[in-house]
Amino acid sequence: MSAIYDFAVVGAGIAGASLAAGLAPHGRVLLLEAEERPGYHSTGRSAAFWTESYGGPGVQPLTTASGPFLHRHGFLAPRGALTLARHDELDRLDAFASEFAALGVRVERLDRAVLERRLPGLRAEWAAGAYEPDCCDIDVAGLHQHWLAEARRGGAELRGRAALAGAAWQDGAWTLTLAGGQSARAAVLVNAAGAWADPVASLAGVRPIGIQPYRRTVAQLCLAAPPPADLPLVLGIDETFYFKPEAGKLWLSPHDETPSDPCDAAPEELDVALAIDRFEAVVDWRITRLEHKWAGLRSFAPDRLPVYGFDPDQPRFFWFAGQGGFGIQTAPAAADVALRLLLGQEPGVVAPDTYDPARFR
């Protein structure tokens, strides 16, 4: 009979890679990836920004706590984030700024005159903005590869094309059936499968939580004049768009959330057209070409907060899922929370109780 791994982690995206890197010095780790290469799905399709307000106040502690690690290792570059409001949205903008300022996030209220200097060509309907100077771009590929390398150095074994086909708890361990007829045994099964989190739970005989994937669309545009290199991430307070510069081009999203089955997500023409229409209602910048488009899946638990912890009904099944569209920017702190739970250590900077899967039972 094959040796038993201490931990089998399902999913080698940013979540699974970060956790495998942390676990590797503490036991024998198997990192399972359904695709040929890690990061093919949500991790590889991220809009690549770190901003403390994104995801809401329940996610902010994870984002803020992740900042020092990301800065220290050189994965962040200054960007700034500017949230825009129309005249009839000013109360909502003020509430947004006040809420996050009270949490320690730096937020500056900008009037129309300042907006015009930051965003030349801004349409007349936009009255004010809230600026977060600490927002940064993230080197997502660099961060992901850093953790995969750390996991390998620690002795973790990565298997590609190894989708989980079945899992049974028997004789004090998980017996795992993998694609292609492979198998493995592990003492703890970690569910870091992103959009596939609920199906993985079902395969293991664990009750699903209700983690729902949603499609998010991004388009890369060429403009008649390149966007300013120092252009901040620009968002709408109504959550109907965001855009940012990227290597002389513009990345644009309609902030869509279309429920989807777990899949290799593809953009819909209607969503791309909607994104462009909303962008043209913000500034008068001329688009010359739609150069590229893609979509990814963002997966949310019913309360839209992450799920970190052992399942209350199966204490050898660990949830590390439901990280929405903020799994990259929260990854260092999320991995710290999960690692401490898995190793039975005291909580760190971020307390785990808010994210406990027991809240759904």
Short mmCIF file of C-alpha atoms in Angstrom, two decimals:
data_model
loop_
_atom_site.label_atom_id
_atom_site.label_comp_id
_atom_site.label_asym_id
_atom_site.label_seq_id
_atom_site.Cartn_x
_atom_site.Cartn_y
_atom_site.Cartn_z
CA MET A 1 0.00 0.00 0.00
CA SER A 2 1.30 3.49 -0.89
CA ALA A 3 2.54 5.86 1.81
CA ILE A 4 0.00 8.29 3.23
CA TYR A 5 0.45 11.98 2.55
CA ASP A 6 -0.15 14.27 5.52
CA PHE A 7 -2.06 16.72 3.32
CA ALA A 8 -3.60 16.43 -0.14
CA VAL A 9 -4.48 19.85 -1.55
CA VAL A 10 -6.99 19.88 -4.41
CA GLY A 11 -6.32 22.81 -6.73
CA ALA A 12 -2.96 24.41 -7.57
CA GLY A 13 -4.15 27.95 -8.23
CA ILE A 14 -3.10 30.77 -5.93
CA ALA A 15 -5.02 29.28 -2.99
CA GLY A 16 -3.63 25.77 -3.22
CA ALA A 17 -0.10 26.90 -4.08
CA SER A 18 0.10 29.31 -1.13
CA LEU A 19 -1.13 26.67 1.28
CA ALA A 20 1.10 23.91 -0.11
CA ALA A 21 4.10 26.22 0.33
CA GLY A 22 3.20 26.78 3.97
CA LEU A 23 2.43 23.14 4.72
CA ALA A 24 5.45 21.58 3.00
CA PRO A 25 7.87 22.09 5.92
CA HIS A 26 5.38 20.44 8.27
CA GLY A 27 4.53 17.21 6.47
CA ARG A 28 4.26 15.30 3.23
CA VAL A 29 2.13 17.34 0.81
CA LEU A 30 0.44 16.31 -2.44
CA LEU A 31 -0.79 19.20 -4.62
CA LEU A 32 -3.36 18.08 -7.19
CA GLU A 33 -4.18 20.06 -10.34
CA ALA A 34 -6.86 19.03 -12.84
CA GLU A 35 -5.26 20.98 -15.70
CA GLU A 36 -1.91 20.43 -17.36
CA ARG A 37 -0.49 23.52 -15.70
CA PRO A 38 -1.41 25.34 -12.46
CA GLY A 39 -3.18 28.68 -12.59
CA TYR A 40 -5.08 28.07 -15.82
CA HIS A 41 -8.45 29.23 -14.49
CA SER A 42 -9.14 32.14 -12.09
CA THR A 43 -5.54 32.74 -11.02
CA GLY A 44 -4.35 33.22 -14.58
CA ARG A 45 -7.24 35.53 -15.48
CA SER A 46 -7.07 37.99 -12.60
CA ALA A 47 -7.41 41.74 -13.14
CA ALA A 48 -4.32 41.93 -10.92
CA PHE A 49 -4.95 44.64 -8.37
CA TRP A 50 -4.73 44.99 -4.60
CA THR A 51 -7.09 47.50 -3.02
CA GLU A 52 -8.31 47.34 0.54
CA SER A 53 -11.95 48.22 -0.13
CA TYR A 54 -12.45 45.51 -2.75
CA GLY A 55 -14.61 42.69 -1.44
CA GLY A 56 -16.17 44.76 1.34
CA PRO A 57 -15.45 45.24 5.05
CA GLY A 58 -15.50 41.50 5.80
CA VAL A 59 -12.63 40.90 3.37
CA GLN A 60 -10.65 44.07 4.15
CA PRO A 61 -8.76 42.62 7.15
CA LEU A 62 -7.35 39.87 4.91
CA THR A 63 -6.34 42.34 2.20
CA THR A 64 -4.72 44.76 4.63
CA ALA A 65 -2.86 41.98 6.44
CA SER A 66 -1.55 40.68 3.08
CA GLY A 67 0.00 44.03 2.14
CA PRO A 68 3.28 43.74 4.08
CA PHE A 69 4.14 40.34 2.57
CA LEU A 70 3.31 41.47 -0.96
CA HIS A 71 5.33 44.69 -0.58
CA ARG A 72 8.26 42.95 1.08
CA HIS A 73 8.61 40.42 -1.74
CA GLY A 74 8.19 43.01 -4.50
CA PHE A 75 4.86 41.81 -5.88
CA LEU A 76 3.12 45.21 -5.69
CA ALA A 77 3.54 48.35 -7.80
CA PRO A 78 1.80 51.68 -7.01
CA ARG A 79 -1.45 52.29 -8.87
CA GLY A 80 -4.11 54.07 -6.77
CA ALA A 81 -7.85 53.44 -7.02
CA LEU A 82 -10.50 56.02 -7.86
CA THR A 83 -14.17 55.26 -7.23
CA LEU A 84 -16.51 57.59 -9.16
CA ALA A 85 -20.03 58.74 -8.30
CA ARG A 86 -22.74 60.61 -10.18
CA HIS A 87 -24.68 63.47 -8.59
CA ASP A 88 -27.39 61.12 -7.30
CA GLU A 89 -24.81 58.72 -5.82
CA LEU A 90 -22.95 61.12 -3.52
CA ASP A 91 -24.50 59.77 -0.33
CA ARG A 92 -23.40 56.28 -1.31
CA LEU A 93 -19.88 57.53 -2.04
CA ASP A 94 -19.69 59.29 1.33
CA ALA A 95 -20.86 56.14 3.13
CA PHE A 96 -18.23 54.09 1.26
CA ALA A 97 -15.43 56.49 2.17
CA SER A 98 -16.52 56.76 5.80
CA GLU A 99 -16.88 53.01 6.26
CA PHE A 100 -13.39 52.18 5.04
CA ALA A 101 -11.71 55.18 6.66
CA ALA A 102 -13.09 53.91 9.98
CA LEU A 103 -11.35 50.58 9.26
CA GLY A 104 -8.01 52.33 8.79
CA VAL A 105 -8.02 52.45 4.98
CA ARG A 106 -6.68 55.68 3.47
CA VAL A 107 -9.51 57.26 1.44
CA GLU A 108 -9.53 60.81 0.07
CA ARG A 109 -12.68 62.57 -1.16
CA LEU A 110 -12.10 64.29 -4.54
CA ASP A 111 -14.34 66.96 -6.06
CA ARG A 112 -15.13 67.44 -9.73
CA ALA A 113 -12.22 69.82 -10.37
CA VAL A 114 -9.67 67.29 -9.11
CA LEU A 115 -11.34 64.50 -11.07
CA GLU A 116 -10.96 66.47 -14.30
CA ARG A 117 -7.21 66.77 -13.73
CA ARG A 118 -6.86 63.04 -13.03
CA LEU A 119 -9.26 61.90 -15.77
CA PRO A 120 -9.19 64.26 -18.77
CA GLY A 121 -12.27 63.83 -20.89
CA LEU A 122 -14.47 62.85 -17.94
CA ARG A 123 -18.17 63.04 -18.79
CA ALA A 124 -20.23 65.73 -17.07
CA GLU A 125 -22.43 63.36 -15.05
CA TRP A 126 -19.56 62.34 -12.74
CA ALA A 127 -19.57 64.63 -9.72
CA ALA A 128 -17.06 63.29 -7.18
CA GLY A 129 -14.71 60.47 -6.33
CA ALA A 130 -13.06 58.58 -3.50
CA TYR A 131 -9.33 57.99 -3.98
CA GLU A 132 -7.37 55.17 -2.33
CA PRO A 133 -3.67 56.00 -2.74
CA ASP A 134 -2.47 52.64 -1.45
CA CYS A 135 -4.05 50.54 -4.23
CA CYS A 136 -1.41 48.61 -6.20
CA ASP A 137 -1.01 46.36 -9.20
CA ILE A 138 -0.09 42.76 -8.31
CA ASP A 139 2.41 40.58 -10.15
CA VAL A 140 0.04 37.61 -10.07
CA ALA A 141 2.22 35.26 -12.11
CA GLY A 142 5.25 36.09 -10.01
CA LEU A 143 3.36 35.52 -6.76
CA HIS A 144 1.93 32.21 -7.96
CA GLN A 145 5.31 30.96 -9.17
CA HIS A 146 6.92 32.05 -5.90
CA TRP A 147 4.62 29.79 -3.92
CA LEU A 148 4.88 26.87 -6.33
CA ALA A 149 8.66 27.10 -6.04
CA GLU A 150 8.46 27.30 -2.24
CA ALA A 151 6.22 24.25 -2.21
CA ARG A 152 8.67 22.29 -4.39
CA ARG A 153 11.63 23.32 -2.25
CA GLY A 154 9.74 22.12 0.81
CA GLY A 155 9.20 18.72 -0.76
CA ALA A 156 5.59 19.05 -1.92
CA GLU A 157 4.66 16.89 -4.90
CA LEU A 158 2.68 18.55 -7.70
CA ARG A 159 0.63 16.34 -10.01
CA GLY A 160 -0.93 17.84 -13.13
CA ARG A 161 -3.81 16.32 -15.07
CA ALA A 162 -4.86 14.82 -11.76
CA ALA A 163 -8.49 15.81 -11.33
CA LEU A 164 -10.15 14.32 -8.27
CA ALA A 165 -12.59 11.61 -9.37
CA GLY A 166 -13.49 10.23 -5.96
CA ALA A 167 -12.57 10.38 -2.27
CA ALA A 168 -13.49 8.01 0.53
CA TRP A 169 -12.64 8.21 4.22
CA GLN A 170 -11.63 4.75 5.39
CA ASP A 171 -9.18 3.23 7.84
CA GLY A 172 -8.16 6.64 9.18
CA ALA A 173 -7.22 8.20 5.84
CA TRP A 174 -8.63 9.52 2.58
CA THR A 175 -8.38 7.19 -0.39
CA LEU A 176 -8.29 9.42 -3.46
CA THR A 177 -9.12 8.31 -6.99
CA LEU A 178 -7.61 10.60 -9.61
CA ALA A 179 -8.04 11.07 -13.35
CA GLY A 180 -6.14 8.61 -15.47
CA GLY A 181 -6.38 5.83 -12.93
CA GLN A 182 -3.98 7.36 -10.42
CA SER A 183 -4.63 7.07 -6.70
CA ALA A 184 -3.27 8.41 -3.42
CA ARG A 185 -3.97 8.36 0.31
CA ALA A 186 -3.89 11.34 2.66
CA ALA A 187 -4.64 12.10 6.29
CA VAL A 188 -6.21 15.49 5.52
CA LEU A 189 -8.00 16.56 2.34
CA VAL A 190 -7.82 20.31 1.60
CA ASN A 191 -10.43 21.73 -0.77
CA ALA A 192 -8.80 24.64 -2.63
CA ALA A 193 -10.64 23.89 -5.86
CA GLY A 194 -12.10 27.35 -6.53
CA ALA A 195 -15.18 27.09 -8.75
CA TRP A 196 -15.12 23.31 -8.24
CA ALA A 197 -15.20 23.54 -4.41
CA ASP A 198 -18.72 22.19 -3.97
CA PRO A 199 -18.28 19.33 -6.48
CA VAL A 200 -15.07 18.32 -4.70
CA ALA A 201 -16.96 18.24 -1.39
CA SER A 202 -19.65 16.05 -2.95
CA LEU A 203 -17.02 13.63 -4.28
CA ALA A 204 -15.73 13.29 -0.72
CA GLY A 205 -19.20 12.71 0.73
CA VAL A 206 -19.17 16.13 2.41
CA ARG A 207 -22.25 18.34 2.28
CA PRO A 208 -21.73 21.28 -0.15
CA ILE A 209 -21.86 24.80 1.23
CA GLY A 210 -23.48 26.48 -1.76
CA ILE A 211 -20.39 28.05 -3.30
CA GLN A 212 -21.54 29.58 -6.58
CA PRO A 213 -19.22 30.49 -9.47
CA TYR A 214 -19.96 33.71 -11.37
CA ARG A 215 -18.50 34.74 -14.71
CA ARG A 216 -16.48 37.98 -14.87
CA THR A 217 -15.48 39.49 -18.23
CA VAL A 218 -12.39 41.55 -19.10
CA ALA A 219 -11.55 43.21 -22.41
CA GLN A 220 -8.22 44.68 -23.51
CA LEU A 221 -8.64 47.81 -25.62
CA CYS A 222 -6.33 49.89 -27.77
CA LEU A 223 -7.08 53.61 -27.59
CA ALA A 224 -6.30 56.45 -30.01
CA ALA A 225 -3.98 57.80 -27.31
CA PRO A 226 -2.51 55.43 -24.72
CA PRO A 227 -4.02 55.85 -21.26
CA PRO A 228 -1.81 57.80 -18.84
CA ALA A 229 0.72 55.46 -17.26
CA ASP A 230 -0.22 56.82 -13.82
CA LEU A 231 -3.95 56.37 -14.37
CA PRO A 232 -5.48 54.80 -11.24
CA LEU A 233 -7.78 51.83 -11.22
CA VAL A 234 -11.13 53.51 -11.96
CA LEU A 235 -14.34 52.01 -10.56
CA GLY A 236 -17.98 53.00 -10.33
CA ILE A 237 -19.61 53.27 -6.92
CA ASP A 238 -22.57 51.45 -8.49
CA GLU A 239 -20.25 48.48 -9.28
CA THR A 240 -20.99 48.47 -13.01
CA PHE A 241 -17.45 48.94 -14.37
CA TYR A 242 -13.76 49.18 -13.66
CA PHE A 243 -10.77 49.89 -15.88
CA LYS A 244 -7.01 50.29 -15.54
CA PRO A 245 -3.99 50.76 -17.82
CA GLU A 246 -1.84 47.78 -18.73
CA ALA A 247 1.32 48.16 -20.84
CA GLY A 248 -0.10 51.01 -22.93
CA LYS A 249 -3.47 49.32 -23.35
CA LEU A 250 -6.63 49.45 -21.22
CA TRP A 251 -8.17 46.59 -19.25
CA LEU A 252 -11.90 47.02 -18.88
CA SER A 253 -14.67 45.04 -17.14
CA PRO A 254 -18.43 45.55 -16.90
CA HIS A 255 -18.19 44.13 -13.35
CA ASP A 256 -20.53 41.36 -14.48
CA GLU A 257 -21.60 38.49 -12.23
CA THR A 258 -23.36 35.84 -14.27
CA PRO A 259 -24.02 32.53 -12.45
CA SER A 260 -22.15 29.68 -14.12
CA ASP A 261 -21.39 26.03 -13.70
CA PRO A 262 -17.69 25.32 -13.05
CA CYS A 263 -16.08 25.46 -16.49
CA ASP A 264 -13.40 26.97 -18.71
CA ALA A 265 -15.14 30.35 -18.79
CA ALA A 266 -15.39 32.29 -22.06
CA PRO A 267 -16.54 35.89 -22.59
CA GLU A 268 -19.96 36.66 -24.06
CA GLU A 269 -20.16 39.27 -26.82
CA LEU A 270 -22.98 41.06 -24.99
CA ASP A 271 -20.84 41.51 -21.87
CA VAL A 272 -17.95 42.92 -23.89
CA ALA A 273 -20.31 45.35 -25.64
CA LEU A 274 -21.78 46.35 -22.28
CA ALA A 275 -18.30 47.03 -20.89
CA ILE A 276 -17.45 49.29 -23.82
CA ASP A 277 -20.77 51.13 -23.58
CA ARG A 278 -20.24 51.82 -19.87
CA PHE A 279 -16.65 52.93 -20.46
CA GLU A 280 -17.76 55.41 -23.11
CA ALA A 281 -20.23 56.85 -20.59
CA VAL A 282 -17.31 57.66 -18.25
CA VAL A 283 -14.72 59.30 -20.54
CA ASP A 284 -14.58 60.45 -24.16
CA TRP A 285 -11.45 58.48 -25.03
CA ARG A 286 -11.62 56.99 -28.52
CA ILE A 287 -11.31 53.21 -28.82
CA THR A 288 -9.47 52.02 -31.92
CA ARG A 289 -9.53 48.27 -31.41
CA LEU A 290 -10.75 45.49 -29.16
CA GLU A 291 -7.51 43.52 -28.91
CA HIS A 292 -8.33 40.70 -26.53
CA LYS A 293 -11.13 39.43 -24.27
CA TRP A 294 -11.39 36.78 -21.62
CA ALA A 295 -13.51 35.63 -18.71
CA GLY A 296 -12.88 33.96 -15.38
CA LEU A 297 -14.98 32.54 -12.58
CA ARG A 298 -15.30 34.18 -9.17
CA SER A 299 -16.78 31.84 -6.56
CA PHE A 300 -18.76 33.03 -3.56
CA ALA A 301 -20.24 31.38 -0.49
CA PRO A 302 -23.84 32.44 0.28
CA ASP A 303 -22.68 35.32 2.52
CA ARG A 304 -19.91 36.33 0.07
CA LEU A 305 -17.16 35.75 2.63
CA PRO A 306 -14.37 33.17 2.29
CA VAL A 307 -14.61 29.73 3.86
CA TYR A 308 -11.57 28.57 5.85
CA GLY A 309 -11.64 25.66 8.25
CA PHE A 310 -12.38 22.01 8.91
CA ASP A 311 -15.86 20.84 7.98
CA PRO A 312 -17.89 20.41 11.19
CA ASP A 313 -19.26 17.06 9.98
CA GLN A 314 -15.98 15.67 8.60
CA PRO A 315 -13.04 16.98 10.64
CA ARG A 316 -10.43 15.69 8.17
CA PHE A 317 -11.89 17.72 5.29
CA PHE A 318 -10.65 21.32 5.17
CA TRP A 319 -12.36 24.13 3.25
CA PHE A 320 -10.15 26.79 1.64
CA ALA A 321 -12.58 28.25 -0.86
CA GLY A 322 -15.20 30.88 -1.65
CA GLN A 323 -12.63 33.62 -2.21
CA GLY A 324 -14.62 35.51 -4.82
CA GLY A 325 -12.59 37.92 -6.94
CA PHE A 326 -10.28 38.81 -4.08
CA GLY A 327 -8.34 35.57 -3.68
CA ILE A 328 -5.13 37.06 -5.10
CA GLN A 329 -5.02 40.20 -2.99
CA THR A 330 -5.85 38.30 0.22
CA ALA A 331 -3.70 35.23 -0.48
CA PRO A 332 -0.87 35.74 2.06
CA ALA A 333 -3.22 36.38 4.99
CA ALA A 334 -5.68 33.70 3.88
CA ALA A 335 -2.88 31.13 3.73
CA ASP A 336 -1.72 32.19 7.20
CA VAL A 337 -5.23 31.75 8.64
CA ALA A 338 -5.63 28.33 7.02
CA LEU A 339 -2.11 27.14 7.89
CA ARG A 340 -2.62 27.94 11.57
CA LEU A 341 -5.93 26.08 11.61
CA LEU A 342 -4.46 23.05 9.87
CA LEU A 343 -1.48 22.90 12.24
CA GLY A 344 -3.47 23.62 15.39
CA GLN A 345 -1.66 26.90 16.05
CA GLU A 346 -2.91 30.07 17.72
CA PRO A 347 -4.58 32.64 15.41
CA GLY A 348 -2.38 35.29 13.82
CA VAL A 349 -3.20 38.85 12.80
CA VAL A 350 -6.57 37.87 11.29
CA ALA A 351 -8.96 35.85 13.46
CA PRO A 352 -10.50 32.85 11.67
CA ASP A 353 -13.97 32.81 13.27
CA THR A 354 -15.65 34.97 10.59
CA TYR A 355 -14.67 32.47 7.90
CA ASP A 356 -15.52 29.21 9.71
CA PRO A 357 -17.51 26.76 7.53
CA ALA A 358 -19.59 25.85 10.60
CA ARG A 359 -21.58 29.04 10.01
CA PHE A 360 -23.42 27.25 7.20
CA ARG A 361 -24.44 24.19 9.22
#
